[in-house]
CSV table of N, CA, C and O in Angstrom, one decimal:
chain,number,residue,atom,x,y,z
S,1,MET,N,17.6,27.4,-20.7
S,1,MET,CA,17.2,27.2,-19.4
S,1,MET,C,16.9,25.4,-19.1
S,1,MET,O,15.7,25.1,-20.0
S,2,LYS,N,17.8,24.3,-18.5
S,2,LYS,CA,17.3,23.0,-18.8
S,2,LYS,C,16.3,22.8,-17.7
S,2,LYS,O,16.1,23.5,-16.4
S,3,TRP,N,15.1,22.0,-17.8
S,3,TRP,CA,14.0,22.2,-16.7
S,3,TRP,C,14.6,20.8,-15.6
S,3,TRP,O,15.0,20.1,-16.2
S,4,LYS,N,14.4,21.2,-14.7
S,4,LYS,CA,14.5,20.5,-13.5
S,4,LYS,C,13.4,19.7,-12.7
S,4,LYS,O,12.7,20.0,-12.7
S,5,ASN,N,13.6,18.4,-12.9
S,5,ASN,CA,12.6,17.5,-12.0
S,5,ASN,C,12.4,18.0,-10.7
S,5,ASN,O,13.6,17.7,-9.8
S,6,THR,N,11.3,18.3,-10.1
S,6,THR,CA,11.3,18.7,-8.6
S,6,THR,C,10.7,17.7,-8.1
S,6,THR,O,10.1,18.1,-6.9
S,7,GLU,N,10.4,16.7,-8.6
S,7,GLU,CA,9.8,15.4,-7.8
S,7,GLU,C,10.4,15.0,-6.4
S,7,GLU,O,9.4,15.2,-5.3
S,8,GLU,N,11.6,15.5,-6.5
S,8,GLU,CA,12.2,14.8,-5.2
S,8,GLU,C,12.0,16.1,-3.7
S,8,GLU,O,11.7,15.6,-2.8
S,9,LYS,N,12.0,17.2,-4.5
S,9,LYS,CA,11.8,18.4,-3.5
S,9,LYS,C,10.4,18.5,-2.9
S,9,LYS,O,10.2,19.2,-2.2
S,10,HIS,N,9.6,18.2,-3.9
S,10,HIS,CA,8.0,18.9,-3.5
S,10,HIS,C,6.9,17.6,-3.9
S,10,HIS,O,6.2,17.4,-4.2
S,11,ASP,N,7.5,16.5,-3.0
S,11,ASP,CA,6.8,15.1,-3.1
S,11,ASP,C,5.6,15.1,-2.6
S,11,ASP,O,5.4,15.5,-1.3
S,12,THR,N,4.4,15.2,-3.4
S,12,THR,CA,3.5,15.2,-2.9
S,12,THR,C,2.6,14.2,-2.1
S,12,THR,O,1.4,13.8,-1.3
S,13,GLY,N,3.3,12.8,-2.7
S,13,GLY,CA,2.6,11.8,-2.3
S,13,GLY,C,1.4,11.3,-3.4
S,13,GLY,O,1.3,10.2,-3.2
S,14,LEU,N,1.0,12.0,-3.9
S,14,LEU,CA,0.1,11.7,-5.2
S,14,LEU,C,0.6,11.0,-6.4
S,14,LEU,O,1.8,11.4,-6.8
S,15,LYS,N,-0.4,10.2,-6.8
S,15,LYS,CA,0.5,9.3,-8.0
S,15,LYS,C,-1.0,9.6,-9.3
S,15,LYS,O,-2.2,9.9,-9.1
S,16,ILE,N,-0.9,9.9,-10.5
S,16,ILE,CA,-1.4,10.2,-11.6
S,16,ILE,C,-1.5,8.6,-12.6
S,16,ILE,O,-0.3,7.9,-12.6
S,17,GLY,N,-2.2,8.6,-13.3
S,17,GLY,CA,-2.8,7.8,-14.2
S,17,GLY,C,-3.3,8.1,-15.4
S,17,GLY,O,-4.3,9.3,-15.0
S,18,SER,N,-3.1,7.8,-16.5
S,18,SER,CA,-3.5,8.6,-17.7
S,18,SER,C,-4.2,7.8,-18.7
S,18,SER,O,-3.5,6.8,-19.6
S,19,LEU,N,-5.6,7.8,-19.0
S,19,LEU,CA,-5.9,7.0,-20.0
S,19,LEU,C,-6.0,8.0,-21.5
S,19,LEU,O,-5.8,9.0,-21.4
S,20,PHE,N,-6.0,7.0,-22.3
S,20,PHE,CA,-5.7,7.8,-23.6
S,20,PHE,C,-4.8,8.6,-23.7
S,20,PHE,O,-4.7,9.8,-24.2
S,21,ASP,N,-3.9,8.3,-23.2
S,21,ASP,CA,-2.4,9.0,-22.9
S,21,ASP,C,-1.4,10.0,-24.2
S,21,ASP,O,-0.8,10.6,-23.7
S,22,GLY,N,-1.7,9.4,-25.1
S,22,GLY,CA,-0.7,9.7,-26.3
S,22,GLY,C,0.3,9.9,-26.1
S,22,GLY,O,1.1,9.0,-26.1
S,23,ILE,N,1.4,11.0,-26.2
S,23,ILE,CA,2.3,11.4,-26.0
S,23,ILE,C,2.8,11.4,-24.5
S,23,ILE,O,4.1,11.7,-24.0
S,24,GLY,N,2.1,11.6,-23.7
S,24,GLY,CA,2.0,11.5,-22.1
S,24,GLY,C,2.3,12.6,-22.0
S,24,GLY,O,3.0,13.4,-20.9
S,25,VAL,N,1.2,13.9,-22.4
S,25,VAL,CA,1.3,15.4,-21.5
S,25,VAL,C,1.4,15.3,-20.3
S,25,VAL,O,2.2,16.3,-19.4
S,26,PHE,N,0.2,14.4,-19.4
S,26,PHE,CA,0.2,14.9,-18.5
S,26,PHE,C,1.3,14.2,-17.3
S,26,PHE,O,1.9,14.8,-16.6
S,27,PRO,N,1.2,13.0,-17.7
S,27,PRO,CA,2.6,12.5,-17.0
S,27,PRO,C,3.9,13.5,-17.0
S,27,PRO,O,4.5,13.3,-16.0
S,28,LEU,N,4.2,13.7,-18.0
S,28,LEU,CA,5.3,14.8,-18.1
S,28,LEU,C,5.3,16.4,-17.2
S,28,LEU,O,6.2,16.4,-16.7
S,29,ALA,N,3.9,16.5,-17.3
S,29,ALA,CA,4.0,17.9,-16.3
S,29,ALA,C,3.9,17.4,-15.0
S,29,ALA,O,4.3,18.2,-14.0
S,30,ALA,N,3.4,16.2,-14.7
S,30,ALA,CA,3.3,16.0,-13.5
S,30,ALA,C,4.4,16.0,-12.2
S,30,ALA,O,4.2,16.8,-10.7
S,31,PRO,N,5.5,15.9,-12.7
S,31,PRO,CA,6.5,16.0,-11.9
S,31,PRO,C,6.9,17.2,-11.1
S,31,PRO,O,7.5,17.5,-10.0
S,32,ARG,N,6.5,18.1,-12.2
S,32,ARG,CA,6.8,19.8,-11.7
S,32,ARG,C,5.8,20.0,-10.7
S,32,ARG,O,6.8,20.7,-9.8
S,33,TYR,N,4.8,19.1,-10.3
S,33,TYR,CA,4.0,19.9,-9.2
S,33,TYR,C,4.1,18.3,-8.0
S,33,TYR,O,3.2,18.4,-7.0
S,34,GLY,N,5.1,17.6,-8.0
S,34,GLY,CA,5.6,16.5,-7.3
S,34,GLY,C,4.4,15.1,-7.2
S,34,GLY,O,4.2,14.9,-6.1
S,35,ILE,N,3.9,14.9,-8.6
S,35,ILE,CA,2.9,14.0,-8.6
S,35,ILE,C,3.6,13.0,-9.4
S,35,ILE,O,4.5,13.1,-10.5
S,36,ILE,N,3.7,11.6,-9.0
S,36,ILE,CA,4.3,10.6,-9.4
S,36,ILE,C,3.4,10.2,-10.6
S,36,ILE,O,2.5,9.2,-10.3
S,37,PRO,N,4.0,10.1,-12.2
S,37,PRO,CA,3.7,9.2,-12.9
S,37,PRO,C,3.7,7.9,-12.7
S,37,PRO,O,4.6,7.5,-12.8
S,38,THR,N,2.3,7.0,-12.7
S,38,THR,CA,2.2,5.9,-12.1
S,38,THR,C,1.9,4.5,-13.2
S,38,THR,O,2.5,3.8,-13.4
S,39,TRP,N,0.7,5.0,-14.3
S,39,TRP,CA,0.7,4.2,-15.4
S,39,TRP,C,-0.2,5.1,-16.3
S,39,TRP,O,-0.7,6.3,-16.4
S,40,ALA,N,-0.2,4.3,-17.5
S,40,ALA,CA,-0.8,4.9,-18.8
S,40,ALA,C,-1.6,4.0,-19.3
S,40,ALA,O,-1.0,2.6,-19.7
S,41,SER,N,-2.4,4.4,-20.4
S,41,SER,CA,-3.4,3.5,-21.2
S,41,SER,C,-3.1,4.0,-22.4
S,41,SER,O,-3.7,5.5,-22.9
S,42,GLU,N,-2.6,3.6,-23.4
S,42,GLU,CA,-2.5,3.9,-25.0
S,42,GLU,C,-2.1,2.8,-25.8
S,42,GLU,O,-1.4,2.1,-25.3
S,43,ILE,N,-2.7,2.8,-26.8
S,43,ILE,CA,-2.4,1.6,-27.7
S,43,ILE,C,-2.1,1.8,-29.2
S,43,ILE,O,-1.4,1.2,-29.8
S,44,GLU,N,-1.7,3.3,-29.6
S,44,GLU,CA,-0.8,4.0,-30.7
S,44,GLU,C,0.9,3.4,-30.2
S,44,GLU,O,1.4,4.0,-29.2
S,45,LYS,N,1.5,2.9,-31.4
S,45,LYS,CA,2.9,2.1,-31.0
S,45,LYS,C,3.7,3.5,-30.6
S,45,LYS,O,4.7,3.6,-29.8
S,46,ALA,N,4.0,4.3,-31.7
S,46,ALA,CA,4.5,5.7,-31.8
S,46,ALA,C,4.8,6.5,-30.4
S,46,ALA,O,5.6,6.8,-29.8
S,47,PRO,N,3.2,6.7,-29.9
S,47,PRO,CA,3.2,7.6,-28.6
S,47,PRO,C,3.4,6.7,-27.4
S,47,PRO,O,4.0,7.2,-26.6
S,48,VAL,N,3.1,5.3,-27.5
S,48,VAL,CA,4.1,4.6,-26.3
S,48,VAL,C,5.5,4.7,-26.1
S,48,VAL,O,6.1,4.6,-25.1
S,49,SER,N,6.2,4.5,-27.5
S,49,SER,CA,7.3,4.5,-27.7
S,49,SER,C,7.9,5.7,-26.9
S,49,SER,O,9.3,5.9,-26.1
S,50,ILE,N,7.3,7.0,-27.1
S,50,ILE,CA,7.7,8.3,-26.3
S,50,ILE,C,7.9,8.3,-25.1
S,50,ILE,O,8.6,8.6,-24.3
S,51,THR,N,6.4,7.7,-24.4
S,51,THR,CA,6.4,7.9,-22.7
S,51,THR,C,7.1,6.8,-22.4
S,51,THR,O,7.6,7.3,-21.1
S,52,LYS,N,7.5,5.8,-23.3
S,52,LYS,CA,8.5,4.8,-22.5
S,52,LYS,C,9.8,5.3,-22.5
S,52,LYS,O,10.4,5.0,-21.4
S,53,ARG,N,9.8,6.0,-23.2
S,53,ARG,CA,11.2,6.9,-23.6
S,53,ARG,C,11.7,7.8,-22.2
S,53,ARG,O,12.5,7.9,-21.4
S,54,HIS,N,10.8,8.7,-21.7
S,54,HIS,CA,10.6,9.8,-20.5
S,54,HIS,C,10.2,8.6,-19.5
S,54,HIS,O,10.6,9.3,-18.7
S,55,PHE,N,9.4,7.5,-19.4
S,55,PHE,CA,9.3,7.0,-18.3
S,55,PHE,C,9.3,5.5,-18.2
S,55,PHE,O,8.5,4.9,-18.4
S,56,PRO,N,10.6,5.1,-18.3
S,56,PRO,CA,11.0,3.8,-18.0
S,56,PRO,C,10.0,2.8,-17.2
S,56,PRO,O,10.2,1.6,-17.4
S,57,THR,N,10.1,3.6,-16.0
S,57,THR,CA,9.6,2.5,-14.7
S,57,THR,C,7.9,2.6,-14.8
S,57,THR,O,7.6,2.0,-14.2
S,58,MET,N,6.9,3.4,-15.8
S,58,MET,CA,6.0,3.6,-15.6
S,58,MET,C,5.3,2.7,-16.2
S,58,MET,O,5.8,2.0,-17.4
S,59,LEU,N,4.1,1.8,-15.8
S,59,LEU,CA,3.1,1.0,-16.7
S,59,LEU,C,2.5,1.1,-17.4
S,59,LEU,O,2.0,2.2,-17.5
S,60,HIS,N,2.8,0.4,-18.7
S,60,HIS,CA,2.0,0.9,-19.6
S,60,HIS,C,0.8,-0.2,-19.9
S,60,HIS,O,1.4,-1.4,-20.0
S,61,LEU,N,-0.3,0.0,-20.1
S,61,LEU,CA,-1.5,-0.8,-19.6
S,61,LEU,C,-2.1,-1.0,-21.1
S,61,LEU,O,-2.8,-2.0,-20.9
S,62,GLY,N,-1.7,-0.3,-22.1
S,62,GLY,CA,-2.3,-1.0,-23.6
S,62,GLY,C,-3.8,-0.5,-23.5
S,62,GLY,O,-4.2,0.7,-23.2
S,63,ASP,N,-4.7,-1.2,-24.2
S,63,ASP,CA,-5.7,-0.8,-24.8
S,63,ASP,C,-6.9,-0.9,-23.5
S,63,ASP,O,-6.8,-1.6,-22.5
S,64,ILE,N,-7.1,0.7,-23.0
S,64,ILE,CA,-8.2,0.6,-22.5
S,64,ILE,C,-9.6,-0.4,-22.0
S,64,ILE,O,-10.0,-0.6,-21.0
S,65,THR,N,-9.9,-1.2,-23.2
S,65,THR,CA,-11.2,-1.7,-23.1
S,65,THR,C,-10.6,-3.4,-22.3
S,65,THR,O,-11.5,-4.4,-22.1
S,66,LYS,N,-9.3,-3.7,-22.5
S,66,LYS,CA,-8.9,-5.0,-21.7
S,66,LYS,C,-8.2,-4.6,-20.3
S,66,LYS,O,-7.6,-5.7,-19.5
S,67,ILE,N,-8.5,-3.3,-19.7
S,67,ILE,CA,-8.0,-3.2,-18.4
S,67,ILE,C,-8.8,-3.2,-17.5
S,67,ILE,O,-10.1,-3.4,-17.4
S,68,ASP,N,-8.6,-4.2,-16.4
S,68,ASP,CA,-9.2,-4.8,-14.9
S,68,ASP,C,-8.8,-3.6,-14.0
S,68,ASP,O,-8.0,-3.7,-13.6
S,69,GLY,N,-9.9,-2.6,-13.7
S,69,GLY,CA,-9.3,-1.6,-12.8
S,69,GLY,C,-9.2,-2.3,-11.5
S,69,GLY,O,-8.3,-1.3,-10.7
S,70,GLY,N,-9.4,-3.6,-11.4
S,70,GLY,CA,-9.1,-4.0,-9.8
S,70,GLY,C,-7.7,-4.5,-10.0
S,70,GLY,O,-6.9,-5.3,-8.8
S,71,GLU,N,-6.6,-4.8,-10.9
S,71,GLU,CA,-5.6,-5.2,-11.0
S,71,GLU,C,-4.4,-4.3,-11.2
S,71,GLU,O,-3.2,-4.4,-11.6
S,72,ILE,N,-4.6,-2.9,-11.1
S,72,ILE,CA,-4.0,-1.9,-11.6
S,72,ILE,C,-3.4,-1.1,-10.2
S,72,ILE,O,-4.7,-0.7,-9.5
S,73,PRO,N,-2.7,-0.5,-10.1
S,73,PRO,CA,-2.2,0.2,-9.1
S,73,PRO,C,-2.9,1.1,-8.8
S,73,PRO,O,-3.3,1.8,-9.9
S,74,PRO,N,-3.7,1.6,-7.5
S,74,PRO,CA,-4.4,2.8,-7.3
S,74,PRO,C,-3.8,4.0,-7.8
S,74,PRO,O,-2.3,4.5,-7.3
S,75,VAL,N,-4.1,5.1,-8.0
S,75,VAL,CA,-4.0,6.6,-8.3
S,75,VAL,C,-4.9,7.3,-7.7
S,75,VAL,O,-6.2,7.2,-7.3
S,76,HIS,N,-4.4,8.7,-7.5
S,76,HIS,CA,-5.1,9.8,-6.8
S,76,HIS,C,-5.6,10.5,-8.0
S,76,HIS,O,-7.0,10.9,-7.5
S,77,ILE,N,-5.2,10.5,-9.1
S,77,ILE,CA,-5.7,11.5,-9.9
S,77,ILE,C,-5.8,10.6,-11.4
S,77,ILE,O,-4.6,9.6,-11.8
S,78,ILE,N,-7.1,10.6,-12.0
S,78,ILE,CA,-6.9,9.6,-13.8
S,78,ILE,C,-7.2,11.2,-14.4
S,78,ILE,O,-7.8,12.1,-14.3
S,79,THR,N,-6.5,10.9,-15.2
S,79,THR,CA,-6.6,12.3,-16.7
S,79,THR,C,-7.3,11.6,-17.9
S,79,THR,O,-6.7,10.1,-18.3
S,80,LEU,N,-7.4,12.1,-18.6
S,80,LEU,CA,-8.1,11.9,-20.2
S,80,LEU,C,-7.1,12.7,-21.1
S,80,LEU,O,-7.8,13.7,-21.0
S,81,SER,N,-6.7,12.3,-22.1
S,81,SER,CA,-6.1,12.9,-22.8
S,81,SER,C,-7.0,13.3,-24.5
S,81,SER,O,-7.7,12.6,-24.7
């Protein structure tokens, strides 16, 4: 059975940001519950390439120590992997 994106059917209006994102496990699960992956922070190149492939429109912020919280899109949920 192929996984079906339910974001369109169950859009909650909630947005998620992921710190120390790794390969994007939280953003990958979020659309199942109507949550929109908005941005992620990760410094390792291989995991970033994986999340960019799954979420080409998601903002990738890079190094967490260089992020200015006032300049990124607000989210309802922040995860730490």
